[in-house]
Short mmCIF file of C-alpha atoms in Angstrom, two decimals:
data_model
loop_
_atom_site.label_atom_id
_atom_site.label_comp_id
_atom_site.label_asym_id
_atom_site.label_seq_id
_atom_site.Cartn_x
_atom_site.Cartn_y
_atom_site.Cartn_z
CA MET A 1 242.46 120.40 277.42
CA SER A 2 242.96 118.30 274.13
CA MET A 3 240.72 115.02 273.35
CA ASN A 4 244.26 113.34 273.23
CA SER A 5 245.60 113.87 276.63
CA SER A 6 242.92 112.94 278.71
CA PRO A 7 239.23 112.50 278.18
CA ARG A 8 237.21 116.42 278.50
CA ARG A 9 235.44 115.75 281.83
CA LEU A 10 231.36 116.05 281.62
CA LEU A 11 228.94 117.76 283.18
CA LEU A 12 225.40 116.58 283.06
CA VAL A 13 222.29 119.44 283.37
CA VAL A 14 219.10 118.48 284.25
CA ASP A 15 215.89 120.20 283.31
CA ALA A 16 214.03 119.50 286.60
CA PRO A 17 210.84 120.97 285.92
CA SER A 18 210.73 119.60 282.52
CA LEU A 19 211.43 115.91 284.27
CA LEU A 20 209.11 116.64 286.92
CA HIS A 21 205.78 117.33 284.56
CA ARG A 22 206.82 114.75 282.74
CA ASN A 23 206.76 111.93 285.17
CA HIS A 24 203.92 113.59 287.44
CA HIS A 25 201.50 112.61 284.37
CA ALA A 26 203.09 109.83 284.10
CA ARG A 27 203.16 108.37 287.78
CA ALA A 28 200.67 110.06 289.62
CA HIS A 29 198.61 107.03 289.53
CA THR A 30 200.84 105.57 291.72
CA ARG A 31 200.23 108.05 294.57
CA MET A 32 203.41 107.04 295.72
CA ILE A 33 203.79 108.97 299.10
CA ASP A 34 207.58 109.90 301.43
CA ARG A 35 208.20 108.36 304.94
CA ALA A 36 206.12 111.86 305.64
CA GLY A 37 202.88 110.86 304.45
CA ARG A 38 203.67 113.14 300.96
CA PRO A 39 203.21 113.20 297.14
CA ALA A 40 206.78 111.95 296.02
CA TRP A 41 206.19 109.97 292.55
CA ALA A 42 207.12 112.97 290.23
CA LEU A 43 210.50 113.48 292.32
CA HIS A 44 210.91 109.49 292.73
CA GLY A 45 210.44 109.79 288.92
CA MET A 46 212.81 112.13 288.34
CA LEU A 47 215.26 110.55 290.35
CA ARG A 48 215.19 107.32 288.68
CA GLN A 49 215.70 108.86 285.57
CA ILE A 50 218.94 110.79 286.88
CA LEU A 51 220.54 107.77 288.23
CA ASP A 52 219.81 105.72 284.91
CA SER A 53 221.61 108.81 283.08
CA ILE A 54 224.31 108.81 285.65
CA ASP A 55 224.97 105.27 285.47
CA ALA A 56 225.32 105.48 281.52
CA PHE A 57 227.23 108.79 281.10
CA ALA A 58 229.39 108.04 284.19
CA PRO A 59 229.48 112.60 284.33
CA ASP A 60 231.73 114.16 286.86
CA ALA A 61 229.21 116.90 287.75
CA VAL A 62 225.25 116.90 287.85
CA LEU A 63 223.68 120.40 287.83
CA PHE A 64 219.77 120.79 288.33
CA GLY A 65 218.02 124.01 286.94
CA LEU A 66 215.09 124.95 288.47
CA ASP A 67 212.41 127.66 287.51
CA ASP A 68 212.04 131.07 289.95
CA ARG A 69 208.51 130.17 290.23
CA THR A 70 207.81 133.85 292.76
CA SER A 71 209.03 136.19 289.38
CA SER A 72 209.77 135.65 285.43
CA VAL A 73 211.84 138.96 283.48
CA ARG A 74 209.49 137.00 280.18
CA ARG A 75 206.24 137.15 281.20
CA ASP A 76 206.76 140.96 283.08
CA ALA A 77 207.86 141.44 279.41
CA TYR A 78 204.94 139.58 277.47
CA PRO A 79 201.98 138.83 280.05
CA ASP A 80 200.33 136.16 277.67
CA TYR A 81 203.77 134.24 277.72
CA LYS A 82 202.59 130.62 278.40
CA ALA A 83 199.29 131.66 279.11
CA GLY A 84 196.74 128.82 277.96
CA ARG A 85 198.74 126.22 279.96
CA ALA A 86 196.55 124.37 282.28
CA GLU A 87 196.82 125.10 285.88
CA LYS A 88 198.91 122.77 287.82
CA ASP A 89 197.91 120.26 290.15
CA PRO A 90 198.66 121.47 293.63
CA MET A 91 200.15 117.96 294.20
CA LEU A 92 202.89 119.17 291.23
CA VAL A 93 203.22 122.02 292.77
CA GLU A 94 204.35 120.83 296.14
CA GLN A 95 207.20 118.39 294.44
CA LEU A 96 208.39 121.20 292.63
CA ASP A 97 208.86 123.38 295.56
CA ARG A 98 210.74 120.40 297.35
CA ALA A 99 212.93 119.35 294.37
CA GLY A 100 215.55 121.63 295.10
CA ALA A 101 215.75 120.54 298.64
CA MET A 102 215.69 117.25 298.20
CA LEU A 103 219.11 117.48 295.41
CA ASP A 104 220.76 119.76 297.80
CA ALA A 105 220.50 117.18 300.48
CA LEU A 106 222.08 114.70 297.98
CA GLY A 107 225.06 117.09 297.49
CA LEU A 108 224.27 117.85 293.81
CA ALA A 109 223.65 121.18 292.27
CA THR A 110 220.82 123.33 292.39
CA VAL A 111 219.99 126.39 290.04
CA THR A 112 217.32 128.86 290.73
CA PRO A 113 218.16 132.12 288.40
CA PRO A 114 216.10 134.93 290.17
CA GLY A 115 213.59 135.93 287.66
CA LEU A 116 214.74 133.15 284.84
CA GLU A 117 213.97 129.28 284.54
CA ALA A 118 216.03 125.98 284.10
CA ASP A 119 216.36 126.80 280.07
CA ASP A 120 218.46 129.67 281.11
CA VAL A 121 220.46 127.73 283.63
CA ASN A 122 220.94 124.54 280.40
CA ALA A 123 222.20 127.09 278.10
CA SER A 124 224.54 128.75 281.40
CA ALA A 125 225.98 125.28 282.05
CA ALA A 126 226.61 124.55 278.38
CA ALA A 127 228.56 128.32 278.00
CA TRP A 128 230.75 127.53 281.29
CA ALA A 129 231.37 123.51 279.97
CA VAL A 130 232.33 125.37 276.43
CA ARG A 131 234.83 127.97 278.71
CA ASN A 132 236.10 125.19 280.93
CA GLY A 133 237.16 122.23 278.50
CA TRP A 134 234.19 119.76 279.12
CA ASN A 135 231.83 118.06 277.69
CA CYS A 136 227.97 118.11 278.31
CA VAL A 137 224.84 116.91 278.08
CA VAL A 138 221.42 117.96 278.86
CA ILE A 139 218.42 116.50 279.71
CA THR A 140 215.23 117.68 279.18
CA SER A 141 211.90 116.97 277.62
CA ASP A 142 211.62 120.09 275.93
CA ARG A 143 213.02 120.86 272.32
CA ASP A 144 214.01 124.57 273.87
CA ALA A 145 217.66 122.91 274.37
CA PHE A 146 218.30 121.94 270.78
CA ALA A 147 219.68 125.74 270.38
CA LEU A 148 222.38 124.55 272.63
CA ILE A 149 223.11 121.79 270.62
CA SER A 150 227.35 121.77 269.46
CA ASP A 151 230.33 119.79 268.88
CA HIS A 152 230.98 119.12 272.80
CA THR A 153 227.06 119.85 273.97
CA GLN A 154 224.38 116.73 273.28
CA VAL A 155 220.82 116.78 274.35
CA LEU A 156 218.99 113.71 275.92
CA ARG A 157 215.55 114.43 275.00
CA LEU A 158 213.49 112.15 277.28
CA ILE A 159 210.26 110.52 275.42
CA ASN A 160 208.23 107.43 276.20
CA GLY A 161 211.09 104.70 277.22
CA GLY A 162 213.05 106.55 279.65
CA ILE A 163 216.98 107.12 279.23
CA ASN A 164 217.51 104.04 276.81
CA GLY A 165 214.71 104.82 274.91
CA SER A 166 215.12 108.61 274.21
CA PRO A 167 217.77 109.83 271.57
CA LEU A 168 220.90 111.71 272.34
CA LEU A 169 221.09 114.70 269.66
CA ASN A 170 224.19 115.72 268.49
CA PRO A 171 224.58 118.34 265.41
CA ALA A 172 224.14 115.56 262.45
CA ARG A 173 221.03 114.02 264.72
CA LEU A 174 219.78 117.40 264.80
CA TYR A 175 219.96 118.01 261.34
CA ALA A 176 218.94 114.49 260.22
CA MET A 177 216.00 115.24 262.29
CA TYR A 178 214.96 118.93 261.30
CA GLY A 179 217.05 119.51 258.22
CA VAL A 180 218.51 122.35 260.44
CA PRO A 181 222.10 123.53 261.27
CA ALA A 182 222.79 123.78 265.29
CA THR A 183 223.65 126.59 264.88
CA ARG A 184 220.41 127.68 263.12
CA TYR A 185 217.86 126.21 265.61
CA LEU A 186 217.15 129.34 267.81
CA GLU A 187 216.63 131.34 264.68
CA TYR A 188 214.56 128.16 263.25
CA ALA A 189 212.17 128.41 266.74
CA ALA A 190 211.55 132.20 266.22
CA LEU A 191 210.43 131.20 262.52
CA ARG A 192 208.48 128.75 263.61
CA GLY A 193 207.23 129.65 267.08
CA ASP A 194 205.80 127.94 270.00
CA ALA A 195 202.53 126.95 270.70
CA SER A 196 202.99 125.93 274.43
CA ASP A 197 204.78 129.13 275.31
CA ASN A 198 201.90 130.67 273.60
CA LEU A 199 204.34 132.54 270.70
CA PRO A 200 203.02 132.30 267.40
CA GLY A 201 204.94 131.81 264.26
CA VAL A 202 205.83 134.11 261.59
CA SER A 203 202.54 133.94 259.39
CA GLY A 204 203.11 131.88 256.13
CA ILE A 205 206.18 130.29 257.41
CA GLY A 206 205.98 126.63 258.45
CA GLU A 207 209.01 124.36 259.94
CA LYS A 208 209.99 123.09 256.81
CA THR A 209 209.90 126.09 254.82
CA ALA A 210 212.06 127.76 257.76
CA ALA A 211 214.48 124.64 257.70
CA ALA A 212 214.98 125.02 254.02
CA LEU A 213 215.50 128.74 254.45
CA LEU A 214 217.86 128.98 257.39
CA ASP A 215 219.94 125.53 255.35
CA GLN A 216 219.81 127.50 251.88
CA VAL A 217 220.13 130.82 252.78
CA GLY A 218 220.60 131.89 256.62
CA PRO A 219 221.85 133.34 258.72
CA MET A 220 218.48 135.23 259.27
CA GLU A 221 220.20 138.68 259.50
CA ARG A 222 221.36 138.19 255.70
CA VAL A 223 217.85 136.94 254.46
CA TRP A 224 215.98 140.05 256.32
CA SER A 225 218.81 142.22 254.76
CA ASP A 226 218.20 141.25 251.32
CA ILE A 227 214.50 141.33 251.95
CA ASP A 228 214.90 145.00 253.18
CA ASP A 229 217.57 146.27 250.44
CA ASN A 230 217.10 143.56 248.06
CA SER A 231 213.48 142.86 247.25
CA GLY A 232 214.50 139.53 248.15
CA ARG A 233 216.28 138.75 245.26
CA GLU A 234 219.02 136.49 247.13
CA VAL A 235 216.91 134.86 249.03
CA THR A 236 214.94 133.91 245.82
CA ALA A 237 217.95 132.91 243.89
CA VAL A 238 219.03 130.29 246.39
CA LEU A 239 215.81 128.69 247.09
CA ASP A 240 214.83 128.17 243.54
CA THR A 241 218.20 126.87 242.62
CA TRP A 242 217.33 124.77 245.68
CA ALA A 243 214.03 123.31 244.52
CA ALA A 244 215.19 122.90 241.20
CA GLY A 245 218.12 120.25 242.04
CA ALA A 246 215.92 119.09 244.90
CA GLY A 247 213.37 118.29 242.72
CA VAL A 248 210.49 119.60 244.88
CA ARG A 249 208.04 123.27 244.16
CA ARG A 250 209.24 126.83 244.05
CA ILE A 251 208.84 128.46 247.69
CA SER A 252 210.42 131.46 246.95
CA ALA A 253 207.86 133.79 246.23
CA ARG A 254 205.37 132.64 248.76
CA VAL A 255 208.85 132.80 251.37
CA VAL A 256 209.39 136.43 250.31
CA ARG A 257 205.85 137.46 250.33
CA ALA A 258 205.62 135.92 254.10
CA LEU A 259 209.14 137.64 255.00
CA SER A 260 208.08 140.93 253.41
CA ALA A 261 204.38 141.54 255.25
CA PRO A 262 203.83 143.92 257.93
CA GLY A 263 205.15 142.75 261.45
CA ALA A 264 206.75 139.84 260.14
CA ARG A 265 210.55 141.04 261.25
CA GLU A 266 209.09 142.36 264.54
CA ARG A 267 207.37 139.02 264.97
CA TYR A 268 210.29 136.88 264.71
CA ASP A 269 212.67 139.49 266.77
CA PHE A 270 210.30 139.22 269.69
CA ASN A 271 210.58 135.57 269.51
CA LEU A 272 214.25 135.12 269.28
CA ARG A 273 214.37 137.98 272.43
CA MET A 274 211.78 136.02 274.55
CA MET A 275 213.05 132.88 273.84
CA ALA A 276 216.95 133.25 273.52
CA CYS A 277 218.79 132.20 276.85
CA HIS A 278 220.92 133.71 279.43
CA GLU A 279 224.62 132.10 279.13
CA ASP A 280 225.60 134.19 281.78
CA LEU A 281 224.57 132.80 285.63
CA ASP A 282 226.81 132.20 288.13
CA LEU A 283 226.35 128.38 288.40
CA ARG A 284 228.70 128.35 291.58
CA LEU A 285 230.64 125.28 290.14
CA THR A 286 234.22 124.83 291.49
CA PRO A 287 235.49 121.23 290.31
CA ASP A 288 238.86 121.59 291.53
CA ILE A 289 237.67 122.21 295.28
CA PRO A 290 236.80 118.97 297.03
CA GLY A 291 233.25 118.56 298.40
CA THR A 292 231.86 121.51 295.79
CA PRO A 293 228.07 121.10 295.24
CA GLY A 294 227.37 118.23 292.31
CA LEU A 295 231.01 116.71 292.22
CA LEU A 296 230.61 113.12 292.19
CA PRO A 297 231.03 111.20 294.11
CA LEU A 298 228.38 111.83 296.60
CA ASP A 299 228.84 110.45 300.19
CA LEU A 300 227.10 107.67 300.78
CA ASP A 301 225.48 108.28 304.36
CA ARG A 302 223.94 111.10 302.80
CA VAL A 303 222.51 109.18 299.69
CA ALA A 304 221.17 106.64 302.07
CA ARG A 305 219.62 109.04 304.40
CA VAL A 306 218.10 111.30 301.66
CA VAL A 307 217.03 108.93 299.06
CA GLY A 308 215.94 106.30 301.71
CA PHE A 309 213.18 108.60 302.98
CA LEU A 310 211.92 108.11 299.67
CA GLY A 311 211.34 104.38 301.21
CA ILE A 312 212.00 102.66 298.00
CA GLU A 313 214.85 100.09 299.03
CA ALA A 314 215.53 99.20 295.45
CA THR A 315 215.91 103.16 294.25
CA THR A 316 218.33 103.52 297.52
CA SER A 317 220.30 100.65 296.92
CA LEU A 318 220.71 102.15 292.97
CA ALA A 319 221.21 105.37 294.23
CA GLN A 320 224.06 104.10 296.68
CA ARG A 321 225.68 102.14 293.70
CA VAL A 322 225.49 104.80 290.91
CA LEU A 323 226.28 108.23 293.14
CA SER A 324 229.39 106.47 294.42
CA THR A 325 230.68 105.48 291.80
CA ASN A 326 234.34 107.49 290.06
CA PRO A 327 233.48 109.57 286.79
CA ALA A 328 234.30 108.43 283.44
CA SER A 329 237.16 110.55 282.84
CA VAL A 330 238.97 109.26 286.26
CA VAL A 331 241.41 106.56 285.37
CA THR A 332 241.10 103.75 287.52
#
């Protein structure tokens, strides 16, 4: 579908566990409960942020990714995956377990991929949007989704200040922030590592060095080939030319030494395998079939009943208004 004939439809993809964690910590002091007396502050906080997002973006469909909390192929491959994270508060666990049922009851779409995570749903949704000529916005508080950024996929990274105070990242904004092209972000993350997932980076390669290497020399296949077959001469020449032009000190000798060290390539390859996300999940999105879960607008009675159970009148009113509005792509 060309940009000129009609607007591309928009898929909003929500990293539900990320938002629930964030809202649990931000709102636990409220001790808010639903009409059944169960803790509801994380669910309510996530829902408010999603309503604000739908209000702002007017998407055609909304999809929520959830983690499989019973098994993990990544943890099977690497038992220390995410080790070191604090034990989850039982009140958060309870709300994580109820999130899918609440969203399904509303008529929104949820995917809990067996053995996988919400990150894999994000990646599959971005790939689905490309295949179907849609745009995509991923809402998360994690950096993992930055690897999905492209001309048709943006990431709204929730930080303090809510929807309106959070950056909407496209390739240009990502490059301005990190100095690395969006197409190279996954390689950048593999070099840098991810402490929150207990994945150390390549020793001796920090964030700035990784960005300079990928921006000037990348992709990493070319870098590794030069290290293996040419003693890093091309990497050295390119980085030295860059350093001279930028007026910064030379880093080439240190970079080649770090990448040539025993275990460096294995560490990078392992991180890449752990961080790469599945793009082929069946999302069960059938936008041309009315009533498909996730398609907006939603049924008003369902919205009133489900959101009303949280017991916050203002949120119920907002949900009825926002979720019953036609998407931006619908010409009125």
